[in-house]
Coordinates of C-alpha atoms and ligand atoms in Angstrom, one line a residue:
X991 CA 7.1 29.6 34.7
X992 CA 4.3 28.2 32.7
X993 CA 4.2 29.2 28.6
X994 CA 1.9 32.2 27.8
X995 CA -1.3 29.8 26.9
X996 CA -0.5 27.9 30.0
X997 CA 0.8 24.3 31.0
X998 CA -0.4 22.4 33.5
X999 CA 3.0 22.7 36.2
X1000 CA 3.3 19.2 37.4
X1001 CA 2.1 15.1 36.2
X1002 CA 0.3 14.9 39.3
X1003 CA -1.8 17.9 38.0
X1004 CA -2.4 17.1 34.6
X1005 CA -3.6 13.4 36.1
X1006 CA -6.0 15.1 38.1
X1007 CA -7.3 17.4 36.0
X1008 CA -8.0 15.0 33.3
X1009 CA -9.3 12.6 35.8
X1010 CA -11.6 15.3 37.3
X1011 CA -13.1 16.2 33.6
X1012 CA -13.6 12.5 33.3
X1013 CA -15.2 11.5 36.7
X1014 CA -18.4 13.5 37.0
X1015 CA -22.1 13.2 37.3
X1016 CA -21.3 10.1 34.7
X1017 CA -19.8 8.0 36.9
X1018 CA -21.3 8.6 40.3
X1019 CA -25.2 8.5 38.7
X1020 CA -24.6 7.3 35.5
X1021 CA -22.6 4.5 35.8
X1022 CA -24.4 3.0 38.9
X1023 CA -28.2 3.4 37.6
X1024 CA -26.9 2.0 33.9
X1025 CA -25.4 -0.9 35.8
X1026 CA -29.0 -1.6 37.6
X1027 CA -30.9 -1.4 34.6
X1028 CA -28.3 -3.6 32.5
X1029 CA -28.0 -6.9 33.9
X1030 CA -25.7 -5.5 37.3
X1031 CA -22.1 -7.1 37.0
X1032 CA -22.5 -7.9 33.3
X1033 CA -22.8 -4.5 32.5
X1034 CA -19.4 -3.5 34.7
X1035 CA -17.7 -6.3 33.1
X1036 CA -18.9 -5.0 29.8
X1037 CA -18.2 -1.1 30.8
X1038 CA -14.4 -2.0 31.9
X1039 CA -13.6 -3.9 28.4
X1040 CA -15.3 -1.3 26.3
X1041 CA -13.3 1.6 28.2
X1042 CA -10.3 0.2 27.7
X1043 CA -10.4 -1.3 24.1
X1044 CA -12.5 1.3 22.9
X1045 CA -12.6 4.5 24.9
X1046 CA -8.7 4.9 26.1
X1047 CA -7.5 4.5 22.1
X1048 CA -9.7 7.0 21.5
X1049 CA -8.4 9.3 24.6
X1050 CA -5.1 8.7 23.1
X1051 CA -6.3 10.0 19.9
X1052 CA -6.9 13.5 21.4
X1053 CA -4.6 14.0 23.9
X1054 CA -1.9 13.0 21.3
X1055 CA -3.5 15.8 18.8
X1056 CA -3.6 18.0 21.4
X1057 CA -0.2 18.0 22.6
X1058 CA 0.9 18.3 18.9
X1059 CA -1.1 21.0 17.9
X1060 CA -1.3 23.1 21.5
X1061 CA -4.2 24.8 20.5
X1062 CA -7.9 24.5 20.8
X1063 CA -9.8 21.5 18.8
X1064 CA -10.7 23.4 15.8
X1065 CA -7.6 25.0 15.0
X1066 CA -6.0 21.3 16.1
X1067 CA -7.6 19.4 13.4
X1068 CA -6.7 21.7 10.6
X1069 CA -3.1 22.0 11.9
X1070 CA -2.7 18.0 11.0
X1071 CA -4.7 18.2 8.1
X1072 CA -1.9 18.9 4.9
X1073 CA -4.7 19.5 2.1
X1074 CA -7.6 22.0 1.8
X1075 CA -10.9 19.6 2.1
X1076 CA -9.6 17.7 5.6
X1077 CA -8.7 21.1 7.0
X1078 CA -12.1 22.3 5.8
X1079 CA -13.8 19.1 7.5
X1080 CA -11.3 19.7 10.5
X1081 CA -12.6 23.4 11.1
X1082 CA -16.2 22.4 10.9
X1083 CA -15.9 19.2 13.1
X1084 CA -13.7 21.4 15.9
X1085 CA -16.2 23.9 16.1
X1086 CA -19.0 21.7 16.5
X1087 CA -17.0 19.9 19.1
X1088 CA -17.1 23.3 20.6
X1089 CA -20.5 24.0 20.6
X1090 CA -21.4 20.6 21.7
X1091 CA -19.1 21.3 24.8
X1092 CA -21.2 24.6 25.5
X1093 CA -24.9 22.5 25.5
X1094 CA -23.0 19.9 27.7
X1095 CA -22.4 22.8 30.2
X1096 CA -25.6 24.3 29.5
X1097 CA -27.6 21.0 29.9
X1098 CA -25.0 19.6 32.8
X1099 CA -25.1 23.0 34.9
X1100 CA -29.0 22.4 35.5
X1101 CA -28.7 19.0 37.2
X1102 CA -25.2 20.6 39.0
X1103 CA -27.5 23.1 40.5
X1104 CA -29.7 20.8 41.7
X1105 CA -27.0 19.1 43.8
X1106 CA -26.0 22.5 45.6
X1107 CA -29.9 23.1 45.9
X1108 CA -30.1 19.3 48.0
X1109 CA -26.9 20.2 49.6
X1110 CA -28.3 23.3 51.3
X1111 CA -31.6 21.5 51.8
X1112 CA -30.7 20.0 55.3
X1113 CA -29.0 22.8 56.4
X1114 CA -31.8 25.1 56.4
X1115 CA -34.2 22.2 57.6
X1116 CA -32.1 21.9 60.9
X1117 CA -32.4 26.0 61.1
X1118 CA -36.0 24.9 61.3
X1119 CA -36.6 27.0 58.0
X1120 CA -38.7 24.6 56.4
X1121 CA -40.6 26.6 53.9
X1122 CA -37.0 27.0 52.0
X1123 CA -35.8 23.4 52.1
X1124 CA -39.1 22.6 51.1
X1125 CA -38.6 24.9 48.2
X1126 CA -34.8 24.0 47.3
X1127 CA -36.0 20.2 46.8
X1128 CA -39.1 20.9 44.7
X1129 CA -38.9 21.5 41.1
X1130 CA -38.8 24.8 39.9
X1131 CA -37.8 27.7 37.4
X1132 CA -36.7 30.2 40.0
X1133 CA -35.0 27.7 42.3
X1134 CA -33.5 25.8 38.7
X1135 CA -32.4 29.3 37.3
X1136 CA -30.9 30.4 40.1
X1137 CA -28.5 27.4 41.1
X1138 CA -27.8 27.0 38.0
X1139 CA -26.4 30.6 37.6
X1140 CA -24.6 30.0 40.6
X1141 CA -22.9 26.4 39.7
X1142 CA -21.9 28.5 36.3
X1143 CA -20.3 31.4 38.1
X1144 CA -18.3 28.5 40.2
X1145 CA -17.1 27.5 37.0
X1146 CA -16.5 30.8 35.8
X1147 CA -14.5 31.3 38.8
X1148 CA -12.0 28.2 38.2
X1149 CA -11.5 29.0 34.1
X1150 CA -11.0 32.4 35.0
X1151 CA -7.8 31.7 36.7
X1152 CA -6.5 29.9 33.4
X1153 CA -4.7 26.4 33.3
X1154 CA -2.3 26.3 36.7
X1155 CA -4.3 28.4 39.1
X1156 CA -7.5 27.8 37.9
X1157 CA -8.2 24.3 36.6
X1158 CA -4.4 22.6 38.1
X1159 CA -5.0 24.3 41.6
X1160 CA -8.5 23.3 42.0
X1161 CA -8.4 19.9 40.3
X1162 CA -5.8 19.5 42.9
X1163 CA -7.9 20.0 46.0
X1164 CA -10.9 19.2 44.8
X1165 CA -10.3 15.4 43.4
X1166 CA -9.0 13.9 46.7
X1167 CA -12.1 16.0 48.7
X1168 CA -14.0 14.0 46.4
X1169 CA -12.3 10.5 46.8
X1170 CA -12.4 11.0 50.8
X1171 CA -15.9 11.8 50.8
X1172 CA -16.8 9.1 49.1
X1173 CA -14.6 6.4 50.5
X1174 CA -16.4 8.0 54.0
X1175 CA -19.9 7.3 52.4
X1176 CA -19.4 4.1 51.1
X1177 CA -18.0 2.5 54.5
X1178 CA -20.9 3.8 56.1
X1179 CA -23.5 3.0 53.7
X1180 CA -22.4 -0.7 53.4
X1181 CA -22.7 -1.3 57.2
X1182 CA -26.7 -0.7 57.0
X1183 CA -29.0 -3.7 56.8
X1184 CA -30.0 -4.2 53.3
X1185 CA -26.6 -3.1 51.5
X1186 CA -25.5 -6.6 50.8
X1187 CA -28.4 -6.9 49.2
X1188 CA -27.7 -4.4 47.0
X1189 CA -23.7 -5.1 46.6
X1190 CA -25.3 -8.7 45.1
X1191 CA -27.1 -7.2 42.6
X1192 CA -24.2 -5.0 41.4
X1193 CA -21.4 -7.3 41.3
X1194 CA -23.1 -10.4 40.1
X1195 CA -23.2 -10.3 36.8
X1196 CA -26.2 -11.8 34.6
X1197 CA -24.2 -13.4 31.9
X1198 CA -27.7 -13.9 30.5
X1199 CA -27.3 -9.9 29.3
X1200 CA -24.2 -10.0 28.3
X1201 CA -25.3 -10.6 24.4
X1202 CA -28.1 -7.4 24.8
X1203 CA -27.1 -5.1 22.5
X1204 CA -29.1 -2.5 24.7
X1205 CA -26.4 -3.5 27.1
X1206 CA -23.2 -2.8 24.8
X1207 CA -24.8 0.4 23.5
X1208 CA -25.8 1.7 26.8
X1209 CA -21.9 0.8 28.2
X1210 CA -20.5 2.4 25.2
X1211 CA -21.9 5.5 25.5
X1212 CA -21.8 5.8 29.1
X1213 CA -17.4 5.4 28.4
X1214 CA -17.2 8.2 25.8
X1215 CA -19.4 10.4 27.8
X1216 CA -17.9 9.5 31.2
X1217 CA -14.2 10.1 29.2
X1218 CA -15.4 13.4 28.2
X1219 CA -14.1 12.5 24.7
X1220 CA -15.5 13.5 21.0
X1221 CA -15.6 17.2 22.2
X1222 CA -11.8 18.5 22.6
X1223 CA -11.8 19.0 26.5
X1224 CA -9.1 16.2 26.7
X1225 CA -7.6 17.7 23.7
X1226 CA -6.9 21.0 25.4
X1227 CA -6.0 19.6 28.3
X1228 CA -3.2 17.7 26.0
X1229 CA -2.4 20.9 24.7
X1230 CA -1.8 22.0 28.2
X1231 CA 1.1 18.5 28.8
X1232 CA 5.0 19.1 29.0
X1233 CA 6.6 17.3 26.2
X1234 CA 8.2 15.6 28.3
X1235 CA 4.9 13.6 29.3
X1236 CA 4.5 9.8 28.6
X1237 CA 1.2 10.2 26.9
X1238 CA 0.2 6.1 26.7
X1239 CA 0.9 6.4 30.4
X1240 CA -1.0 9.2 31.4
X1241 CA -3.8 8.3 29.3
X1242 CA -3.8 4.8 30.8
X1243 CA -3.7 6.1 34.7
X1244 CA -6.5 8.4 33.2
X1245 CA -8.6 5.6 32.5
X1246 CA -8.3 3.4 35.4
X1247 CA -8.6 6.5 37.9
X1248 CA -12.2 6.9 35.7
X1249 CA -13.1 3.3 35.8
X1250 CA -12.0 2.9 39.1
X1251 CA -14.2 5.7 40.5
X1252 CA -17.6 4.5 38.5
X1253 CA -17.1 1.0 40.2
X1254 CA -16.2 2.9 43.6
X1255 CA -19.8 4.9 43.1
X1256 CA -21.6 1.7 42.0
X1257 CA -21.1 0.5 45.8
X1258 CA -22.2 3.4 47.3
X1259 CA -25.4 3.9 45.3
X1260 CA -26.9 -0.2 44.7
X1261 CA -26.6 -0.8 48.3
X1262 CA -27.8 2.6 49.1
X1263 CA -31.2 1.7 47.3
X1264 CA -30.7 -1.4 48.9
X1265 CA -31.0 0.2 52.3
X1266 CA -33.4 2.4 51.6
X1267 CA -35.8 -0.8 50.3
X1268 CA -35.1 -2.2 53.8
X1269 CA -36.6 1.1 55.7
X1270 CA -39.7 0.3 53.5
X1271 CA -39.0 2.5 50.5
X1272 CA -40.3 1.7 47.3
X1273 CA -37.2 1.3 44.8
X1274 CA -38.8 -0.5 41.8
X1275 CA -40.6 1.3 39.3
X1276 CA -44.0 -0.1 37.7
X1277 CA -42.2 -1.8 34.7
X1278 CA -40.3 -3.6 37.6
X1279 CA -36.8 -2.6 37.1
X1280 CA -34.9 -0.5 39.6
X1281 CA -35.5 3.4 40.1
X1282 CA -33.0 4.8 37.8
X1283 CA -32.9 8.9 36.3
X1284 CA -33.4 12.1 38.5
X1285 CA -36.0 9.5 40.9
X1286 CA -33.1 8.2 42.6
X1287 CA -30.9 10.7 42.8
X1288 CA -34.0 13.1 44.4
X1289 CA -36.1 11.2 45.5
X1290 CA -35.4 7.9 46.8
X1291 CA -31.8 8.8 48.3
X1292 CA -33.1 12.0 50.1
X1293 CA -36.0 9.5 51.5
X1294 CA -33.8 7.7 52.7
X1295 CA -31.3 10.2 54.2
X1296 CA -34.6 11.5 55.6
X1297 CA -35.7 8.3 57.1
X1298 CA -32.0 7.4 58.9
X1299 CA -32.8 10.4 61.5
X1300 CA -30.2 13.2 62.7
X1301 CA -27.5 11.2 60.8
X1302 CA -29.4 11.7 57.7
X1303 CA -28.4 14.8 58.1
X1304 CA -24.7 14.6 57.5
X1305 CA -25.0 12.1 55.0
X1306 CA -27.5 13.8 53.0
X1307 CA -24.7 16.6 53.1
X1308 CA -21.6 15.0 52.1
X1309 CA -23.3 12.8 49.6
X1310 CA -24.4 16.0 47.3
X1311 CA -21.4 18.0 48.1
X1312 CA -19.5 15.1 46.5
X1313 CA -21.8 15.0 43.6
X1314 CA -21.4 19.0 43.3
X1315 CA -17.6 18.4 43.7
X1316 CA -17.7 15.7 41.2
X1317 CA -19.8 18.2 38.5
X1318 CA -17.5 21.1 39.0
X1319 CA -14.1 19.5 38.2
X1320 CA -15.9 18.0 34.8
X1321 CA -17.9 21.9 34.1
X1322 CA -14.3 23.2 34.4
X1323 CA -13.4 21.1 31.5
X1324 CA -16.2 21.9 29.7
X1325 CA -16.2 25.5 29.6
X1326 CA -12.8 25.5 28.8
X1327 CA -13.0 24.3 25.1
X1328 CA -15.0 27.4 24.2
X1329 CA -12.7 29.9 26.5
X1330 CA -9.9 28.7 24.6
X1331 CA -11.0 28.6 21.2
X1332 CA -12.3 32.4 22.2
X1333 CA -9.0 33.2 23.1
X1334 CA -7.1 32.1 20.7
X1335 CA -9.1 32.4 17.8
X1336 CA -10.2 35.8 18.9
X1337 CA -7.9 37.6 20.4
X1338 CA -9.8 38.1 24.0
X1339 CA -8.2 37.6 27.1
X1340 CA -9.1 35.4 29.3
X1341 CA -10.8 36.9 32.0
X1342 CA -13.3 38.4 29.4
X1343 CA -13.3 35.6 27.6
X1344 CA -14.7 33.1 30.3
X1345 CA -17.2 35.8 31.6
X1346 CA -18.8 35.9 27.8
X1347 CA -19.1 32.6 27.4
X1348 CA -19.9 31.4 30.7
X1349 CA -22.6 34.4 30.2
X1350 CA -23.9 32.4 27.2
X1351 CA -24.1 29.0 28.1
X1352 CA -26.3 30.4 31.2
X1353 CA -28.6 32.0 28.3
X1354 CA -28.6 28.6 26.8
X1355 CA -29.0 27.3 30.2
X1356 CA -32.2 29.4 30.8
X1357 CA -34.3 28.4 27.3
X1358 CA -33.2 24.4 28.4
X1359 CA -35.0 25.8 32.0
X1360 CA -38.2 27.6 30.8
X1361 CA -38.6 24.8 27.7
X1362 CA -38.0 22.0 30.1
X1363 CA -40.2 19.6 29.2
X1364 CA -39.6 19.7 25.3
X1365 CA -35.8 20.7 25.2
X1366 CA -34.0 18.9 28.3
X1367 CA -34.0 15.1 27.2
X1368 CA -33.3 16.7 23.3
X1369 CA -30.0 18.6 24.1
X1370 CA -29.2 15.1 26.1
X1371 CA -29.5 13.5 23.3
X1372 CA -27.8 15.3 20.6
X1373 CA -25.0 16.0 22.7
X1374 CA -24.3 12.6 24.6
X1375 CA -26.1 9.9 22.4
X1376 CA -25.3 11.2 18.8
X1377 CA -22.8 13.7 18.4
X1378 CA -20.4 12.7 20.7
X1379 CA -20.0 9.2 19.2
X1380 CA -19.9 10.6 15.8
X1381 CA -16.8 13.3 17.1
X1382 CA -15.2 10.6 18.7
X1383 CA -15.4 9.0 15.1
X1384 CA -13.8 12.2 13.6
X1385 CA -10.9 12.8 16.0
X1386 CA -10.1 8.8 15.2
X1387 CA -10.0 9.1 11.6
X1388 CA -8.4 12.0 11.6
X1389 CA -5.4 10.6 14.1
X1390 CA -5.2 7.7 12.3
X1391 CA -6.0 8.9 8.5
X1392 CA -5.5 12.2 7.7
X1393 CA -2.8 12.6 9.9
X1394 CA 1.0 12.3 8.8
X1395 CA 2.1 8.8 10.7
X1396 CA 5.7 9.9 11.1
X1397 CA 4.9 13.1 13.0
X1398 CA 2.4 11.5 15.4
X1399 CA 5.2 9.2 16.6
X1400 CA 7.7 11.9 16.7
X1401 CA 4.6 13.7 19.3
X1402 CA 4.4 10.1 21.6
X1403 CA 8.2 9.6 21.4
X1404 CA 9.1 12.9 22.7
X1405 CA 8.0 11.4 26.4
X1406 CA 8.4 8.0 25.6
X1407 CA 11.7 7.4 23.2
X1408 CA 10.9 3.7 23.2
X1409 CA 7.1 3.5 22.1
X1410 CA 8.7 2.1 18.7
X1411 CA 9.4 -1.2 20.5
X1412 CA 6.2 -0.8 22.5
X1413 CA 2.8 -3.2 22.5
X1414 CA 1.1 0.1 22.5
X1415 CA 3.0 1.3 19.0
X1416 CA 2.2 -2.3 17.9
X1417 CA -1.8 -2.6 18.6
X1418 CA -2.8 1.2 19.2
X1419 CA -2.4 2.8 15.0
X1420 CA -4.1 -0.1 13.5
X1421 CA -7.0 0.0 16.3
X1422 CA -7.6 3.7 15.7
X1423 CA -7.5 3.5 12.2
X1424 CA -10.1 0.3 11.8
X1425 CA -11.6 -1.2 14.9
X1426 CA -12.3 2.0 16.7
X1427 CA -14.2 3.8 13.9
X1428 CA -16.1 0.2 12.9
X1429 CA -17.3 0.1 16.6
X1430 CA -18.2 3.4 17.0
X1431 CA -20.2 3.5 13.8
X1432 CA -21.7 0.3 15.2
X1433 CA -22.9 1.8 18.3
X1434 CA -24.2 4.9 16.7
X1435 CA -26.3 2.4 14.4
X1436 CA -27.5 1.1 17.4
X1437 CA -28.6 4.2 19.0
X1438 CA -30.7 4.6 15.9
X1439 CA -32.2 1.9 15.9
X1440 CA -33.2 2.0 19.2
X1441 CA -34.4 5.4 19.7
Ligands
LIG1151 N1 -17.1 13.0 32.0 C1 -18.1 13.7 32.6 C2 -19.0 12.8 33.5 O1 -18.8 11.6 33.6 O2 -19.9 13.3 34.2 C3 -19.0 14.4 31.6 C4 -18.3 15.2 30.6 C5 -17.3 16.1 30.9 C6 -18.8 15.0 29.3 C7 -16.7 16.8 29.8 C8 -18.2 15.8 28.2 C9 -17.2 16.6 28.6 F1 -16.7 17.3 27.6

């Protein structure tokens, strides 16, 4: 029987789970289209050593606080903190971890509904209903209102089950959908003409970038985001981890499931534009780098699912029910920072509890959707660009800092009785506690300067 706040039953279903809040939109358009516009195979060689150096001692940081403090982000910092100002700083950093995890839903919940929108596109073009596919692929507030209401309520649907039937059961069937789908799609996309073309570009790397700091900012980011970290999803999901758990091990597997899956997607999608460039598409933009953003997710892939005939048809359909798939299992993580800080900081059950808030992030959702143009790259950026570095920062310092050393080896030893003796024990407290802040800081810098 799982505790009363829940616990994910099984490894298999934490690894999941935490895999699924980390591999997302991030990886499977992110990742690619950042790899295109930063020097190909430079950036991926980049992306790998920044996720690991930089990104998984971070994930360590939170899923170690978590599992300590099972409870919610907010009510997790102060429980480490032992005098009144860091508990103070630890309230007010948790809860805007948890309102930054509500905009990411709010902002992330737009572009999900536009997958399910392209989903259903070819299926009502082969009904011969072409007035409505015409209308799901074009921009617009009723069409961006109403999948985005209904992506939310998806979500709703999972969280609303709470950790093992909701988030454990669905992680469950939904990650390996995913991983099918797009092991299916890949196979197939590489055997069109063009796609080597395409693999080239990606897995060359131009060694001449490897110095751009646009590079290293752009790879640094795209690893917190595409960890979900700064924001406590992976803390709660900690909080949700037997004891018994090797957390350096499951963080680790983690990690390479994420990295793995981003390099997995960056075949599918270079080639793919690859092909499409090959069936006479155009698939450089007039600064003369590659189509990147919402062009090549809706525009230049759908021309070319368009231009490859009745098999378009299917492939059009499994590509953006893997990209819906691949939103929902990271939205489940999402809305469950606020649900359990509602929950437990409130007093509301559950079901209640994911209905209000899943009720306001669609509010949220619907002033992003009517202010488009001024509000949709802002929320981006102060969720992804600045605040989730600067969070990340936070939940460092505050593992490595504020918090009492002894009890956060007592938390890793409970599943791992020989960390002591461990490389991890040896590199991991000093790299919170100095390289990982430095970085971050120097990223964040970075951002500045170039924005
Ligand atoms: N990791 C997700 C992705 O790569 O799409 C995005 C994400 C999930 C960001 C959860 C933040 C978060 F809290």
């Amino acid at each position: 029987m799982g505790s009363p706040r829940g616990q994910f039953s099984s490894r298999i279903g934490f690894i999941l789970a935490a895999s699924g809040s980390a591999v997302g939109l991030g990886n499977i358009w992110g990742f690619p289209t950042n790899a295109a516009e930063n020097g190909g195979g430079a950036f991926v060689l980049i992306y790998f050593v920044l996720a690991f150096c930089l990104a998984y001692p971070a994930l360590m940081a939170e899923l170690i606080i978590g599992r300590y403090a099972k409870s919610n982000i907010s009510n997790a910092l102060q429980k480490i903190s032992d005098n009144k100002a860091t508990k103070t700083v630890g309230k007010v950093a948790g809860l805007y971890g948890i309102t930054i995890a509500t905009l990411i839903l709010s902002f992330y919940g737009i572009i999900a509904g536009w997958m399910i929108a392209f989903f259903l596109e070819p299926l009502f073009t082969i009904s011969g209903l072409s007035a409505v596919s015409n209308w799901l692929t074009h921009s617009g507030e009723l069409r961006n209102l109403l999948f985005c209401a209904l992506f939310i309520l998806l979500t709703v649907g999972v969280i609303r089950a709470g950790v093992e039937q909701g988030i454990e059961k669905w992680s469950c069937r939904l990650m390996p959908s995913m991983l099918i789908l797009m092991v299916a799609l890949i196979i197939y996309v590489l055997f069109q003409d063009g796609a080597l073309t395409g693999l080239k570009i990606y897995l060359v790397p131009d060694f001449q970038q490897i110095s751009n700091p646009k590079l290293i900012t752009s790879a640094l980011g795209q690893a917190f985001f595409s960890l979900s970290l700064g924001v406590g999803t992976m803390l709660i999901y900690g909080s949700y981890l037997s004891p018994d758990e090797n957390l350096p091990a499951m963080g680790a597997i983690v990690t390479i499931v994420d990295t793995s899956i981003a390099f997995l997607a960056g075949l599918l999608v270079l080639p793919a534009l690859f092909v499409a460039q090959q069936q006479g598409l155009t698939i450089y933009n007039e600064a003369g780098s590659l189509i990147a953003g919402p062009d090549l997710i809706f525009q230049t892939l759908p021309a070319l699912f368009q231009g490859m005939g009745l098999i378009g048809i299917p492939v059009s359909l499994v590509f953006f029910c893997l990209m819906t798939i691949a939103a929902l299992t990271s939205s489940i993580s999402m809305l469950e920072v606020p649900v359990s800080y509602t929950i437990e900081n409130h007093g509301i059950n559950r079901h209640s509890a994911t209905w209000l808030i899943g009720g306001l992030t669609f509010a949220i959702s619907t002033i992003i959707i009517l202010n488009f143009d001024h509000m949709f790259d802002f929320i981006v950026a102060l969720t992804t660009e600045y605040s989730q570095p600067l969070l990340g920062l936070m939940l460092c310092i505050f593992a490595s800092w504020v918090w009492n050393r002894n009890k956060l080896l007592d938390e890793i030893r409970k599943g791992y009785p020989k960390v002591e003796a461990s490389i991890f024990w040896k590199i991991w407290p000093g790299y919170v506690r100095y390289c990982c802040p430095a970085l971050i800081l120097l990223m964040f810098f970075q951002t500045i300067l170039n924005s």
